[in-house]
Coordinates of C-alpha atoms in Angstrom, one line a residue:
X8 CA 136.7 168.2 127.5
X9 CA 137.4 168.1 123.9
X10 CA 137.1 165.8 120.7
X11 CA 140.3 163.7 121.7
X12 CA 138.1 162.1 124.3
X13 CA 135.9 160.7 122.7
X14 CA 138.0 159.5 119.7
X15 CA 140.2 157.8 122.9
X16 CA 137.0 156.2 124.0
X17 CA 136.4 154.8 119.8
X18 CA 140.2 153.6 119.7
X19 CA 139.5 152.2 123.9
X20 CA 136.6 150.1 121.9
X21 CA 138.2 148.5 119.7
X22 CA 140.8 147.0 121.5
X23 CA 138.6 144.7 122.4
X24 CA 139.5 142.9 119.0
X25 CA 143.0 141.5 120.5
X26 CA 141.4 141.2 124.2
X27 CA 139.0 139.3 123.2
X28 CA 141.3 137.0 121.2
X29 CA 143.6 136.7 124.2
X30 CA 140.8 136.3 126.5
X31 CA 139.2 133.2 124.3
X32 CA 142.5 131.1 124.8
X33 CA 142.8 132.1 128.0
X34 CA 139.6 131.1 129.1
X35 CA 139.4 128.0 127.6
X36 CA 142.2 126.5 130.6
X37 CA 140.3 128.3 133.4
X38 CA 137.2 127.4 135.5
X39 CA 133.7 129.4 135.3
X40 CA 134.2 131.6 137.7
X41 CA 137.8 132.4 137.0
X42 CA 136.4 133.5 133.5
X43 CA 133.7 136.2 135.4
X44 CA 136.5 137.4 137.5
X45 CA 138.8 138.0 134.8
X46 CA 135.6 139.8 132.5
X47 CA 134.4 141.6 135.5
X48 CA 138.4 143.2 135.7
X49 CA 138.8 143.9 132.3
X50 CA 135.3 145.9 132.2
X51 CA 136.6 148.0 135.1
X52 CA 139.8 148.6 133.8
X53 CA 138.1 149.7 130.3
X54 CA 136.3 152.1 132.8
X55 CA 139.9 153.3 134.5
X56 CA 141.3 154.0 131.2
X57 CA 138.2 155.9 130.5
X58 CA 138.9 158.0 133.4
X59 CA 142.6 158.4 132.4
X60 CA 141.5 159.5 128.8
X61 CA 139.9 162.3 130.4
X62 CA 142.1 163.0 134.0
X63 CA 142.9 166.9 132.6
X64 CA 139.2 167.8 132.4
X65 CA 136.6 165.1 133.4
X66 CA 133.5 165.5 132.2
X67 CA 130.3 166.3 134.7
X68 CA 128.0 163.7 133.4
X69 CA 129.0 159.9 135.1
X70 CA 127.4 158.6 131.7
X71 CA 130.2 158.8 130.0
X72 CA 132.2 156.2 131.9
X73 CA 129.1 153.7 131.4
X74 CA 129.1 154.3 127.5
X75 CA 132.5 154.1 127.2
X76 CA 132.4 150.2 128.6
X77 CA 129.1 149.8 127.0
X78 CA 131.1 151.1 123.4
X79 CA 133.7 148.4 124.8
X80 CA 130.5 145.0 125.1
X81 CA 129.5 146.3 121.7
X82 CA 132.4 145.2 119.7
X83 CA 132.8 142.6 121.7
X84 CA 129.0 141.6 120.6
X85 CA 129.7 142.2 117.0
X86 CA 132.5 140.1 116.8
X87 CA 130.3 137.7 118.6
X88 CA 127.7 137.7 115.7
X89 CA 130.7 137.8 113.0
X90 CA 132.3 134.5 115.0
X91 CA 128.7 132.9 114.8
X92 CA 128.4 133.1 111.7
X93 CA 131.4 131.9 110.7
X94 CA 133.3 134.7 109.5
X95 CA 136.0 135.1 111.7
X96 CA 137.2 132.3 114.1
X97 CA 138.9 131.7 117.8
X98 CA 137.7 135.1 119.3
X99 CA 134.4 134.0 121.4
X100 CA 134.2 130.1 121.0
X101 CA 135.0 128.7 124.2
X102 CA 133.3 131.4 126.1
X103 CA 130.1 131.0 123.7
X104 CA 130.0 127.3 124.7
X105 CA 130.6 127.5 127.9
X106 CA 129.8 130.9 129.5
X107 CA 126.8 131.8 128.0
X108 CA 125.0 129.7 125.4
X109 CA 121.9 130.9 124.6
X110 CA 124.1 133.2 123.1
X111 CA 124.2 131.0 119.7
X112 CA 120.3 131.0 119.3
X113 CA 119.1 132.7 116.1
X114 CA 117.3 136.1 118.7
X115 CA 120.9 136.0 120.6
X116 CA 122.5 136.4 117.4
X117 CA 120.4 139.1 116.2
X118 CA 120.5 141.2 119.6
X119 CA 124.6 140.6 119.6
X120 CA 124.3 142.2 115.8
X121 CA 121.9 145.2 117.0
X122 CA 124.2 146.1 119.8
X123 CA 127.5 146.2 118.1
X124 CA 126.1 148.3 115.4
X125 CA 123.4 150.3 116.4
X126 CA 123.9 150.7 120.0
X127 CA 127.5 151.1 119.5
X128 CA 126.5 153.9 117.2
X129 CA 124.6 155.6 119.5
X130 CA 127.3 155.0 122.4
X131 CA 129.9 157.0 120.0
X132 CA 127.5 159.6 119.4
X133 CA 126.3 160.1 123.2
X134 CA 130.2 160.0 124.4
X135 CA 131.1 162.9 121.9
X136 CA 127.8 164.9 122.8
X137 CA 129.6 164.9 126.5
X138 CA 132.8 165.2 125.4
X139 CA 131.8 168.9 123.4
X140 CA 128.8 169.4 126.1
X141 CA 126.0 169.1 124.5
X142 CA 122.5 167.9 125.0
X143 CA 122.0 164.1 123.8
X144 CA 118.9 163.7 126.0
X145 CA 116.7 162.7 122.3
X146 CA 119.0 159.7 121.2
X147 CA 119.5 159.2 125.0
X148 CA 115.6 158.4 124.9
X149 CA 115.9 156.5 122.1
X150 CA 118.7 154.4 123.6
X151 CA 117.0 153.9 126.6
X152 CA 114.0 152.3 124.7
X153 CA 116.0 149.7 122.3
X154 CA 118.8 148.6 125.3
X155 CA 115.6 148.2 128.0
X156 CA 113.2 146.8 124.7
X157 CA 116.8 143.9 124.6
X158 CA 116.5 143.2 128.3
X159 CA 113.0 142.5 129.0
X160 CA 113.1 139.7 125.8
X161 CA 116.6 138.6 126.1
X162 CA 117.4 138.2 130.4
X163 CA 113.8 136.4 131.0
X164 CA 114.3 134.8 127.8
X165 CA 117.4 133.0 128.6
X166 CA 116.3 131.9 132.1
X167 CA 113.2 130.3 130.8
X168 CA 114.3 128.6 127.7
X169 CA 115.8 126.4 126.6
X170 CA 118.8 126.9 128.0
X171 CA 117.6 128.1 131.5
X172 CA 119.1 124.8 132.8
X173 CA 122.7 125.7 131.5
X174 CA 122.4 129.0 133.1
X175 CA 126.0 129.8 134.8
X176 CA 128.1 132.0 136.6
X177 CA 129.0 133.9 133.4
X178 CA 124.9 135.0 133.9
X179 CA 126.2 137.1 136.9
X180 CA 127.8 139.5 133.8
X181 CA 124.0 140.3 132.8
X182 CA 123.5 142.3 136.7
X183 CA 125.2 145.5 135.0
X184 CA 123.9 144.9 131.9
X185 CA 120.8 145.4 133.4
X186 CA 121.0 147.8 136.6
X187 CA 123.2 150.1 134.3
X188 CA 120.8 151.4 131.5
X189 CA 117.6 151.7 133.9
X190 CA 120.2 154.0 136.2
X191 CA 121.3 155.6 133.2
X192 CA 117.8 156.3 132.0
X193 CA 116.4 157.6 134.7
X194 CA 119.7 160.4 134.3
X195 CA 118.6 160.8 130.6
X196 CA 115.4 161.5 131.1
X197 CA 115.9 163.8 133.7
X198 CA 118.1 166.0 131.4
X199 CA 116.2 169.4 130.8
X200 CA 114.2 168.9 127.2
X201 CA 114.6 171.0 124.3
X202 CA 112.4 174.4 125.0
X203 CA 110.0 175.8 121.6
X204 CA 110.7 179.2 120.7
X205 CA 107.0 179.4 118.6
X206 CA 105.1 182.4 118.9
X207 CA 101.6 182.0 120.9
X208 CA 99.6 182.0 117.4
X209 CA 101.4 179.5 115.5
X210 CA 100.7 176.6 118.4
X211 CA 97.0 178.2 119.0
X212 CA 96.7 177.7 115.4
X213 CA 98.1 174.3 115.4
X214 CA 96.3 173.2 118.2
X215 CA 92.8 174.5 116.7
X216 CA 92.7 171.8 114.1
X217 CA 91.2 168.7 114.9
X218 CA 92.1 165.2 113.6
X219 CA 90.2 165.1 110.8
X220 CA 92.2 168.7 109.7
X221 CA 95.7 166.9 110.2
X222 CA 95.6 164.8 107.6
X223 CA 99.3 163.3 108.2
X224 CA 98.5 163.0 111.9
X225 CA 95.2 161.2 110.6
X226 CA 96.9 159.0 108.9
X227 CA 99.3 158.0 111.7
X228 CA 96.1 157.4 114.2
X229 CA 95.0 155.1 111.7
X230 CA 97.9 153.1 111.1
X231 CA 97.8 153.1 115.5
X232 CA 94.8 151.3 115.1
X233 CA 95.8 148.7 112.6
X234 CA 99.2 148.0 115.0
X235 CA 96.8 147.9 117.9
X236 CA 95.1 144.9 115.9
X237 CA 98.5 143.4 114.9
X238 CA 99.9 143.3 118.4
X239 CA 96.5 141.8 119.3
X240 CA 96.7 138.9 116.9
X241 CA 100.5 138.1 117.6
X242 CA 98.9 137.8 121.3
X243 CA 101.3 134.9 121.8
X244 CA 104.2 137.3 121.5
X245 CA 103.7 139.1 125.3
X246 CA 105.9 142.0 125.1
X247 CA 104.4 143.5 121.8
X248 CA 100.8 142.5 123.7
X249 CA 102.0 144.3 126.8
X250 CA 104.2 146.9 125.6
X251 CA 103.1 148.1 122.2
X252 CA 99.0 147.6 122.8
X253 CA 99.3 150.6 125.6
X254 CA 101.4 153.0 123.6
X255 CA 99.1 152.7 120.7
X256 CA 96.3 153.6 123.1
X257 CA 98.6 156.5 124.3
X258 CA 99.6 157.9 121.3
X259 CA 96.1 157.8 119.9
X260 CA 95.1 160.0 122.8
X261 CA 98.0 161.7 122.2
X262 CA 97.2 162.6 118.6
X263 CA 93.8 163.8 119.2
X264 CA 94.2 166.1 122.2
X265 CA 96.5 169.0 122.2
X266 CA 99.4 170.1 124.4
X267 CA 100.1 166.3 125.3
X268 CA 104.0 167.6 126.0
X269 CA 105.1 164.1 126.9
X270 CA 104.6 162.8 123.5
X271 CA 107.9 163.2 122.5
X272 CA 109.5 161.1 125.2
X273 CA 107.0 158.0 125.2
X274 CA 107.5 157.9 121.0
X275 CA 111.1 158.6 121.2
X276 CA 111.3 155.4 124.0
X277 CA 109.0 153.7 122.1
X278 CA 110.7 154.0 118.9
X279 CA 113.8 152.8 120.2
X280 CA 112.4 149.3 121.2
X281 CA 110.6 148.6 118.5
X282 CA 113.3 149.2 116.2
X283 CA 115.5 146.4 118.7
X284 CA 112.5 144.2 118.7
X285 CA 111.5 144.1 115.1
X286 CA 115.4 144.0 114.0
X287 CA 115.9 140.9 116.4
X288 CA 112.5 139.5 115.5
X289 CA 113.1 139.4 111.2
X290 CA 116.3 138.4 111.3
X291 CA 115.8 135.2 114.1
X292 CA 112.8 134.7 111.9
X293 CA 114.8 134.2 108.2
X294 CA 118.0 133.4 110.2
X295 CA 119.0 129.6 109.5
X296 CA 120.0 128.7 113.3
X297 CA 115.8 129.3 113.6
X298 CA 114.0 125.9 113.6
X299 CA 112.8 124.6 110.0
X300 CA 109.5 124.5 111.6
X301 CA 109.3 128.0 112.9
X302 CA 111.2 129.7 110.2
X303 CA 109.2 131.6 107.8
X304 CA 108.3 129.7 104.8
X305 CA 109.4 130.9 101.3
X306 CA 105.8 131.9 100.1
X307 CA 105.2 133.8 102.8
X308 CA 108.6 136.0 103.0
X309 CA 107.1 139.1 101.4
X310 CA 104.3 139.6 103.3
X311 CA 105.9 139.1 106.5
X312 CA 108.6 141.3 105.6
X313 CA 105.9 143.9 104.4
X314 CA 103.8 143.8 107.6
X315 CA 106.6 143.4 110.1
X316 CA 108.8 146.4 108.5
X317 CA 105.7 148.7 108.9
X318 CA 104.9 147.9 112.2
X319 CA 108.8 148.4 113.0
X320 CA 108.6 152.2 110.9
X321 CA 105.5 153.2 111.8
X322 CA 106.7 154.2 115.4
X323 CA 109.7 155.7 113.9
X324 CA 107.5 157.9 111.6
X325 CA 105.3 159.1 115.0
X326 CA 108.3 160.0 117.1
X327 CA 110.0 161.9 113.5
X328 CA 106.3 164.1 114.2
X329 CA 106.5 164.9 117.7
X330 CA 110.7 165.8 117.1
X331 CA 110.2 167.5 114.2
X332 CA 106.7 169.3 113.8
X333 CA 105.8 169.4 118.0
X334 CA 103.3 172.5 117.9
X335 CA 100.3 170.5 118.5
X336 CA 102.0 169.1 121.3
X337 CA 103.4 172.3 123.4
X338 CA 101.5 173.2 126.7
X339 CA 101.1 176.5 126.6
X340 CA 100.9 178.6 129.9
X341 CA 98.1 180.4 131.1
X342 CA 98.9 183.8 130.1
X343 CA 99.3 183.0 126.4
X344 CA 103.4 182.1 126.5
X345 CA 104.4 178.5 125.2
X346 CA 106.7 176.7 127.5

């Protein structure tokens, strides 16, 4: 494969500017399940052109048929967020109203923002890593963690709430949207990791010190703590009770005993949610399609902001440690070799 490929995959994106458009007016003379029909086509022919991009050499790795239609939802998500608020006009309305609602909530809004700019980031980045066959298996991880962080808040989310009675058949378009990234992470994550070329004494060395020695990695078990505490107080707010309470206990383990090699992975995952969840969770919180009543009051902005932007970087800052500076965390072999 070469470059071409995935530039054809960033130009096969962003036709979904005019098919959208067309789509909209279209829609608005057709029946519910006419609508899924004709969305459920045009994702599979995104797929089939995908293949055509490619026909001379395809590439190995099936994920990079998936990010290319994934690539394709996210601009059809940011244009979603821009139509919401107003910016542009007559791209998403009718299918907003009618095919899925919950959609125009202030967290919808938010998660439609997140995934057609940093999701469809990492999409572009993944699909050229194929395309010049190289490992992406650390932003696949990272992926992996936001897009699953989006469905276990956002699917439940719209079933229960309020608008769990207007549920459709446009809901049906959520089945990939959810199958495909727990397939595709179990791929990911089965990718071989990177392999540490340190000599024997520079990890024996690093993994001699204790915590109280590391003063960085100190610093970072303490702030674990403190998040531990947050997550407990928010205990209304389930996922960060259920999700983030465990991986602070993890990572404090983690931290304090050596040659924990699956560090990496569970910060790297971890990361990647949080940053979803604390993106969606500001803005809905400041957004003006929030509640007056839940909306964060004006003498209070700063230190929400302040707290809720260091929980959201402090996972960030644990999984730059295990990437960047993984000696304490290397198993080494029995005979004195580091894996």
């Amino acid at each position: 494969m070469s470059a071409s490929a995935a530039t054809g995959v960033f130009v096969l994106s962003l036709s979904a500017i005019p098919v959208t458009y067309v789509f909209n007016h279209l829609a608005a003379q057709q029946d519910s399940w006419t609508i899924v029909g004709v969305a459920t086509l045009i994702l599979l022919l995104v797929a089939l052109l995908a293949r055509v991009l490619v026909k001379r050499k395809p590439p190995r790795d099936p994920l990079f048929y998936v990010f290319a239609v994934f690539g394709f939802t996210s601009v059809v998500n940011l244009i979603i967020g821009l139509e919401q608020d107003g910016l542009i006009d007559g791209f998403m309305t009718h299918y907003l109203r009618e095919g899925e609602p919950y959609l125009n909530t202030a967290h919808g809004h938010m998660t439609c923002y997140w995934d057609g700019s940093a999701h469809y980031l990492m999409y572009l980045v993944m699909v050229a890593a194929i395309a010049w066959e190289e490992s992406y298996r650390t932003i696949g991880l990272y992926w992996v963690g936001s897009i699953i962080m989006s469905i276990v808040v956002f699917v439940p989310g719209n079933i229960v709430g309020k608008y769990g009675i207007r549920i459709c058949t446009a809901f049906f378009l959520s089945i990939p949207y959810t199958c495909l990234p727990v397939w595709a992470g179990f791929r990911i994550y089965n990718q071989p990791s990177e392999n540490y070329n340190y000599p024997s004494k520079v990890v024996q060395d690093a993994q001699a010190k204790d915590l109280l020695r590391r003063p960085f990695d100190l610093m970072l078990a303490v702030c674990l703590i403190l998040a531990t505490g947050f997550s407990l107080f928010r205990g209304l707010m389930l996922v960060y009770l259920f999700y983030s309470v465990p991986y602070c206990v993890v990572a404090l383990y983690g931290l304090a005993v050596p040659g924990c090699s699956w560090m990496a992975d569970v910060t790297l995952i971890h990361a990647g949610g949080l940053a979803q969840a604390q993106f969606s969770h500001i803005g809905a919180s400041l957004h003006a399609r929030t509640a007056y009543v839940y909306r964060v009051p004006e003498e209070a902005k700063t230190l929400f902001l302040t707290l809720n932007i260091a929980y959201g970087v402090l996972p960030q800052l644990v999984a730059y440690r295990c990437i960047y500076k993984p000696e304490f965390f290397i198993k080494t072999k029995a005979d004195g070799k580091v894996e």
